[in-house]
Structure formats: C-alpha cells, structure tokens
PDB file of C-alpha atoms in Angstrom:
ATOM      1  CA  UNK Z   5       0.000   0.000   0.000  1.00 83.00           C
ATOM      2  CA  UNK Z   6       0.980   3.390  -0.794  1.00 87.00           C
ATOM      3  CA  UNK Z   7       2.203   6.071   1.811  1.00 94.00           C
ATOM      4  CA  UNK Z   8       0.601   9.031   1.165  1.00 94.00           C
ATOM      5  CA  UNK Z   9       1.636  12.703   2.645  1.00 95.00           C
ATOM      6  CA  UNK Z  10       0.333  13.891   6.077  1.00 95.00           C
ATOM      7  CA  UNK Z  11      -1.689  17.067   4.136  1.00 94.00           C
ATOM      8  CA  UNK Z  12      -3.075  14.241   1.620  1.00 94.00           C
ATOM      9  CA  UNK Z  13      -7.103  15.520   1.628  1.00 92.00           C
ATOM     10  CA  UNK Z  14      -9.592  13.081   2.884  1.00 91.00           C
ATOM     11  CA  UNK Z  15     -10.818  11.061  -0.275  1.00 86.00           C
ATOM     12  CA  UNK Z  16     -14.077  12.522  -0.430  1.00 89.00           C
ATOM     13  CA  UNK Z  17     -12.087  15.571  -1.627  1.00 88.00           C
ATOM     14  CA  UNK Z  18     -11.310  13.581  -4.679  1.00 82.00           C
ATOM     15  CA  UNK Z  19     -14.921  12.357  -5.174  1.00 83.00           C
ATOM     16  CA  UNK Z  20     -16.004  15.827  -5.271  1.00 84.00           C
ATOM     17  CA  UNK Z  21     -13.058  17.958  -7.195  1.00 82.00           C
ATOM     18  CA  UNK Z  22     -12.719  15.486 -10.114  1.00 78.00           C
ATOM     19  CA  UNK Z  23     -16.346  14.883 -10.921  1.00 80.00           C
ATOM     20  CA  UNK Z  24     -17.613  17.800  -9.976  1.00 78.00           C
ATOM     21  CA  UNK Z  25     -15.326  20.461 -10.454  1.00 78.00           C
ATOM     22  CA  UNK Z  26     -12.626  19.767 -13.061  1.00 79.00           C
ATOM     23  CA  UNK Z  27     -14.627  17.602 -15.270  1.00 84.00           C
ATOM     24  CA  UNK Z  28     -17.462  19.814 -14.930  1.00 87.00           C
ATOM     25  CA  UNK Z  29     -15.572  23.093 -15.904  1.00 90.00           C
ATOM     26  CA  UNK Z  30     -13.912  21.102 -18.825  1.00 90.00           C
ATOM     27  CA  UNK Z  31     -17.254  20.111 -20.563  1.00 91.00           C
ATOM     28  CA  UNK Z  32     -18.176  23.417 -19.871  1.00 94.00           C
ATOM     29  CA  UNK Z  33     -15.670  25.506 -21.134  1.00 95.00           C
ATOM     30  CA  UNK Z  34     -15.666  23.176 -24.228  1.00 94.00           C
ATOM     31  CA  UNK Z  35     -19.095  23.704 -24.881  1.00 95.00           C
ATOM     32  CA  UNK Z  36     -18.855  27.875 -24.407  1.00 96.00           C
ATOM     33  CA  UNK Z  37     -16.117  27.358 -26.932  1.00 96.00           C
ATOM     34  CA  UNK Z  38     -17.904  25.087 -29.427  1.00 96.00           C
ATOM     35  CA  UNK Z  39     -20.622  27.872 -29.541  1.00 95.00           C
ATOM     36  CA  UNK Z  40     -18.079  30.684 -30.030  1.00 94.00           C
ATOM     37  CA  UNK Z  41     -17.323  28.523 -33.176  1.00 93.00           C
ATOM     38  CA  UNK Z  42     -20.143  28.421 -34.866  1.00 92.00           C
ATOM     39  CA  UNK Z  43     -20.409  24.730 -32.967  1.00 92.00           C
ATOM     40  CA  UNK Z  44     -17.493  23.616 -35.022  1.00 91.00           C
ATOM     41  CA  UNK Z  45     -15.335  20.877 -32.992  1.00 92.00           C
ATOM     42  CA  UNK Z  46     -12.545  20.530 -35.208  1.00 93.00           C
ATOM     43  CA  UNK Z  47     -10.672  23.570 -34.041  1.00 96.00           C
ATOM     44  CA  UNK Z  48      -7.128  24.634 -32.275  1.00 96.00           C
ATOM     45  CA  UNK Z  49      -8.485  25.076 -28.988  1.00 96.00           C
ATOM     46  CA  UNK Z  50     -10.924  21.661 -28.751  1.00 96.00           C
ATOM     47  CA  UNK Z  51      -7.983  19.474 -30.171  1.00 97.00           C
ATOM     48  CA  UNK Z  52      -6.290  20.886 -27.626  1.00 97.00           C
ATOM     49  CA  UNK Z  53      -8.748  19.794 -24.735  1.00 96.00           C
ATOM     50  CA  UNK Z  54      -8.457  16.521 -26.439  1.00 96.00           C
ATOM     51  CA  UNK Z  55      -4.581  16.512 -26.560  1.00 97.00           C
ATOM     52  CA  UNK Z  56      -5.356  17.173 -22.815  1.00 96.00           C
ATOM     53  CA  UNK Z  57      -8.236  14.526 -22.243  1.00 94.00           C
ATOM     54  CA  UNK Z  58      -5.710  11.990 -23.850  1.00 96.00           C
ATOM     55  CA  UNK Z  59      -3.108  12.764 -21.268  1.00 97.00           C
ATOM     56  CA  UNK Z  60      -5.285  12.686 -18.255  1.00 93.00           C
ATOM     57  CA  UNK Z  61      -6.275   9.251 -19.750  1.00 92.00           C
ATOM     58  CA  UNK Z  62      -2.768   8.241 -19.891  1.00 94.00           C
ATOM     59  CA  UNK Z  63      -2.062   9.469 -16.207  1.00 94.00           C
ATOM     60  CA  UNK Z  64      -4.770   7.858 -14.696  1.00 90.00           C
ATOM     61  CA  UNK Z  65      -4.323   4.191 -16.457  1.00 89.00           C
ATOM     62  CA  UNK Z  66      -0.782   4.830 -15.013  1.00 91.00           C
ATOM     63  CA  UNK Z  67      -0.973   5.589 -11.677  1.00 90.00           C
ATOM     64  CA  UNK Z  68      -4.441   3.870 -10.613  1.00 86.00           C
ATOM     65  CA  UNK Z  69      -4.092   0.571 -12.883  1.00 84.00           C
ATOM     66  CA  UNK Z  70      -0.478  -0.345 -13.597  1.00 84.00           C
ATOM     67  CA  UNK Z  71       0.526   1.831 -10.460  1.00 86.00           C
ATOM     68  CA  UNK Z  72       3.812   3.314 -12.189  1.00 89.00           C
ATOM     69  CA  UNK Z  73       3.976   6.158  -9.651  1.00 92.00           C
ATOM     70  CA  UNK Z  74       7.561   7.845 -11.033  1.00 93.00           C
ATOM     71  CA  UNK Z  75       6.227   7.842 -14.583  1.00 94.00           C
ATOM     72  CA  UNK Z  76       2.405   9.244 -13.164  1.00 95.00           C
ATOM     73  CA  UNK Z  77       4.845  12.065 -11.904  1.00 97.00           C
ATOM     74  CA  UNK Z  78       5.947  13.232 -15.288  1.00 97.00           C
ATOM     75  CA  UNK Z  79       2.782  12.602 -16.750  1.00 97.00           C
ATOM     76  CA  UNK Z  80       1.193  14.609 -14.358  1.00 96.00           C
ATOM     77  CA  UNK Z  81       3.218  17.529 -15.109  1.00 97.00           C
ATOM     78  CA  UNK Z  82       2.512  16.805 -18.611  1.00 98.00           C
ATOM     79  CA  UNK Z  83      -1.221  16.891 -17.871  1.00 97.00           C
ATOM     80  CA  UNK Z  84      -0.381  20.110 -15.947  1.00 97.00           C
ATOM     81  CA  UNK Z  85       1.203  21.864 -19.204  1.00 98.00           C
ATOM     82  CA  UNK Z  86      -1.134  20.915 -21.276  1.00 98.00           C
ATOM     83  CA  UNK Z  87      -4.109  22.102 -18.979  1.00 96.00           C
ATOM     84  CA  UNK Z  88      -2.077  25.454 -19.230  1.00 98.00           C
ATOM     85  CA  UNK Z  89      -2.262  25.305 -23.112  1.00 98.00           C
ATOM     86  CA  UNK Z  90      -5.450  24.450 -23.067  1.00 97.00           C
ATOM     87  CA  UNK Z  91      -6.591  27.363 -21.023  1.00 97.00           C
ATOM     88  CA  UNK Z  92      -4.953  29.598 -23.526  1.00 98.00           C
ATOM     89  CA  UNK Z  93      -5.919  28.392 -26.455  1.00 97.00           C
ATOM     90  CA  UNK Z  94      -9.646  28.691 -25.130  1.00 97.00           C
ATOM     91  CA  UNK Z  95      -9.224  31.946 -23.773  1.00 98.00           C
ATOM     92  CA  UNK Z  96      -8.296  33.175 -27.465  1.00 97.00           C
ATOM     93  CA  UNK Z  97     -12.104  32.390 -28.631  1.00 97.00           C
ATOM     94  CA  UNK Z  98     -13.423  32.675 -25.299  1.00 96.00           C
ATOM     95  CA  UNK Z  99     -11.827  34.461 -22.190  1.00 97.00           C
ATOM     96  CA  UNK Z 100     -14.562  33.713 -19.906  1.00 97.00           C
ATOM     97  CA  UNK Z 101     -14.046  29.877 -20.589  1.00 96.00           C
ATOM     98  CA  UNK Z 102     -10.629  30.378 -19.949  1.00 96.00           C
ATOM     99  CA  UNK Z 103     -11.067  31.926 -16.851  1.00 96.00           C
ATOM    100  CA  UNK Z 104     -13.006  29.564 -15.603  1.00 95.00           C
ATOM    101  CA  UNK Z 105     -10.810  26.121 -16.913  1.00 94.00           C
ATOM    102  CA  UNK Z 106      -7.905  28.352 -15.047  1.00 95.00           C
ATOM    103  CA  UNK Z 107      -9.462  27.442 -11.433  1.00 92.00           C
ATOM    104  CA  UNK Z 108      -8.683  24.162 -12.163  1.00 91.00           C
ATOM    105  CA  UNK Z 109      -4.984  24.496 -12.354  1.00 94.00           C
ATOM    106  CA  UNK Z 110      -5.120  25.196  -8.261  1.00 92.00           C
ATOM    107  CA  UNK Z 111      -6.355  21.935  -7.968  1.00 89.00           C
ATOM    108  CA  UNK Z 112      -4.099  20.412 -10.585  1.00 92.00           C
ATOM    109  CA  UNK Z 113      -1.225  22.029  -8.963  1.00 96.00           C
ATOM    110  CA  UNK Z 114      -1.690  20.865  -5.545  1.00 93.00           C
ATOM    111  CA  UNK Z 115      -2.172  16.872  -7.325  1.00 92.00           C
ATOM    112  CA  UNK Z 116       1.276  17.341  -8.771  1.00 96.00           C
ATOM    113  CA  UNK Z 117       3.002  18.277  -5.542  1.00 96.00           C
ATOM    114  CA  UNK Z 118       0.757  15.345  -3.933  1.00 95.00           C
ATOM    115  CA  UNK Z 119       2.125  12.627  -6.475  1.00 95.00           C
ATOM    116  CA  UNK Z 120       5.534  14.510  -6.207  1.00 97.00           C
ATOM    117  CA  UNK Z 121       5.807  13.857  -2.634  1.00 97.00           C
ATOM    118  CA  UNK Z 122       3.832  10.350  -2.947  1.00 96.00           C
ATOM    119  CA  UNK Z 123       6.956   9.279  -4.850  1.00 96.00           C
ATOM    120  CA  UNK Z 124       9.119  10.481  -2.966  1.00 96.00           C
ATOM    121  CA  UNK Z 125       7.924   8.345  -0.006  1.00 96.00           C
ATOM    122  CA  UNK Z 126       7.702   5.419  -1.678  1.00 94.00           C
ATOM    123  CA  UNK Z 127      11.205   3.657  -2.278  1.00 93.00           C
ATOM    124  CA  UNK Z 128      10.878   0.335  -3.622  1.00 85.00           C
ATOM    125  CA  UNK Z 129      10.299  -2.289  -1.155  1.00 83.00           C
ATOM    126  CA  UNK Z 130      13.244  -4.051  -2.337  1.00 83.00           C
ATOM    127  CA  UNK Z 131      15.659  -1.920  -3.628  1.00 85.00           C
ATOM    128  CA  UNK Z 132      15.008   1.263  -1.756  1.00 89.00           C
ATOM    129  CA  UNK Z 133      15.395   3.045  -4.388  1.00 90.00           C
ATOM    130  CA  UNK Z 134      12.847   5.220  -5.854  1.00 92.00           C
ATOM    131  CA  UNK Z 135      10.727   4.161  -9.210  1.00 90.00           C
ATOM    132  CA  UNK Z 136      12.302   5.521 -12.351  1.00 89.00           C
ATOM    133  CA  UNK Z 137      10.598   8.961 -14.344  1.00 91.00           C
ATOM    134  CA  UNK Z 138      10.945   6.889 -17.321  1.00 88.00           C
ATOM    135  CA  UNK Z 139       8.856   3.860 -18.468  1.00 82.00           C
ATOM    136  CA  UNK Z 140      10.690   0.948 -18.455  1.00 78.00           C
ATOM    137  CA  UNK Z 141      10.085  -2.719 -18.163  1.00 75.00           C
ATOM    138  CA  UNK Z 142       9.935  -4.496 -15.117  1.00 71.00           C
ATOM    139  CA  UNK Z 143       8.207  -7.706 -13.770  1.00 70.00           C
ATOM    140  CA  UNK Z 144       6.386  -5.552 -10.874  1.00 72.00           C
ATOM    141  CA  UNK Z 145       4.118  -3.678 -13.911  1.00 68.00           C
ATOM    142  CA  UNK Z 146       2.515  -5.157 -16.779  1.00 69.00           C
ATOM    143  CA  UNK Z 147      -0.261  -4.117 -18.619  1.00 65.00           C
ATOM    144  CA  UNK Z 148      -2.493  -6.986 -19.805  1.00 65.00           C
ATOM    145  CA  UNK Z 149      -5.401  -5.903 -22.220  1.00 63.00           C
ATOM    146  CA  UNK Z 150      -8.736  -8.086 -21.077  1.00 62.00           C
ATOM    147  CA  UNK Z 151      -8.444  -9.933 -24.392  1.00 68.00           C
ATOM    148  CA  UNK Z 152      -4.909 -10.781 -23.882  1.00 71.00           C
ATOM    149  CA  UNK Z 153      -5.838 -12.878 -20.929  1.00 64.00           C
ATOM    150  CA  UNK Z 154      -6.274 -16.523 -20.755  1.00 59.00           C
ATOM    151  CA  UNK Z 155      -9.448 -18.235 -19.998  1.00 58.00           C
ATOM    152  CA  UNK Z 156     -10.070 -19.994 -17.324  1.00 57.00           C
ATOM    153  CA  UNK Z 157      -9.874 -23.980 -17.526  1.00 57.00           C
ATOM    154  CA  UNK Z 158     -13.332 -24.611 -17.667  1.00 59.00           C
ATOM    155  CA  UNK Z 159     -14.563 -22.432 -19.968  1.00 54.00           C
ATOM    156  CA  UNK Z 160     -11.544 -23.849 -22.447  1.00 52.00           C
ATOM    157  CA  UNK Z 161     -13.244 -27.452 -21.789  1.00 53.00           C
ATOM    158  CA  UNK Z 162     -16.674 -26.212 -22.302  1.00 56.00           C
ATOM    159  CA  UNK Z 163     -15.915 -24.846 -25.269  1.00 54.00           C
ATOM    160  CA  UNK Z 164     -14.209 -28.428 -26.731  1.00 53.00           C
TER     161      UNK Z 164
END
C-alpha cells in the first residue's frame, strides 16, 4: 500500500473535485467554446482539450491501474502543461471559458506536488530506491489488455 503525505485531503475531496469540479468546468468551457465557433469541434483550442483529455487518460491508467507512480509524476506535469495550453488556447475564442478552466490548475497544482511527494515516499520495497521517471520494463508492472488474458480452464473445456 501506498504512503501518502500527512496534508493528503480526505478522499471525499477527490470524489467531489474530479467529478464535480474539473470535469465539470472542462465540458463546460468546451461547450462555451464550441458555440463561439459556430459549434465547429474541429478547431485549435478543442484538439487541444483533447490533446489534454488523452493525457489525463494516460495518467490515470498509469498511476491507478499499472501503479507506475515515477512515470504518473511526469505525466502529471505533462497533464499540468497541457491544462495550461489548453486554457490559452480557449481563452483566445473565449476568455470567460478560460477563466473559468484556469481554477482548475489550483487543484491540478496541488495533485502534482501530492504525487511529487507520494513518490518520494515510496522507495521500492526491495531496492530502496525510488521508481524511475521513465517507463521501463519491469516484472512488478505489466499491462495486460482483457483480451490478452487466458481463460479460465473450464470455460476452455466447455468450449471443446
């Protein structure tokens, strides 16, 4: 299990900022943008929510299902730049939206220092050293895809 740091909000925190807040402002500030655009998607500042949307995608696969935490750490700063691009690139066609996607980055920030320090705390058990920045591979993390995995015994008999 993970050590987390002693300022680490309760998780409720989480439940409520991601949901809520931060996914909440981002459909939001898409949509005031879409409409600025004579509802066209296919411009700068949406593929640049998406370019965003991907990396939060990638982050959270990371840390929550392979549990890589020193890559989540770059990727989370990753997610934090391209939050900041997005918020520009919105605020071009509409500065309200980007106002509003900017309250965000509080939050954001204070995850990065979280997962900064979360790393930092946790040395391998083995090694006690702490996980590399950079993928690499490693018997502790392996992604398996659902249709990469075998089935079980009896379902490969009750199929013969």
């Amino acid at each position: 299990k993970r050590k987390v740091p002693s300022w680490t909000p309760p998780g409720i925190v989480f439940a409520i900022m991601w949901p809520l807040v931060v996914f909440g402002l981002r459909a939001a500030t898409g949509a005031m943008v879409v409409a600025q655009s004579a509802g066209r998607y296919a411009t700068t500042p949406i593929m640049t929510l998406m370019l965003h949307l991907g990396v939060a995608n990638l982050w959270n696969t990371v840390n929550n299902v392979e549990r890589r935490l020193g890559f989540s750490v770059i990727l989370l700063y990753l997610l934090w730049l391209t939050k900041v691009a997005t918020i520009v690139q919105l605020y071009r066609v509409s500065p309200l939206a980007g106002k509003l996607l900017a309250i965000t980055m509080t939050w954001l920030t204070a995850a990065a220092a979280l997962e900064t320090n979360t790393w930092l705390i946790n040395p391998d058990a083995l090694s006690g050293k702490l996980e590399p920045l950079i993928p690499r591979k490693h018997p502790k993390w392996k992604t398996v895809f659902r249709w990469e995995q075998q089935q079980p015994k009896e379902d490969e008999e009750a199929s013969t």
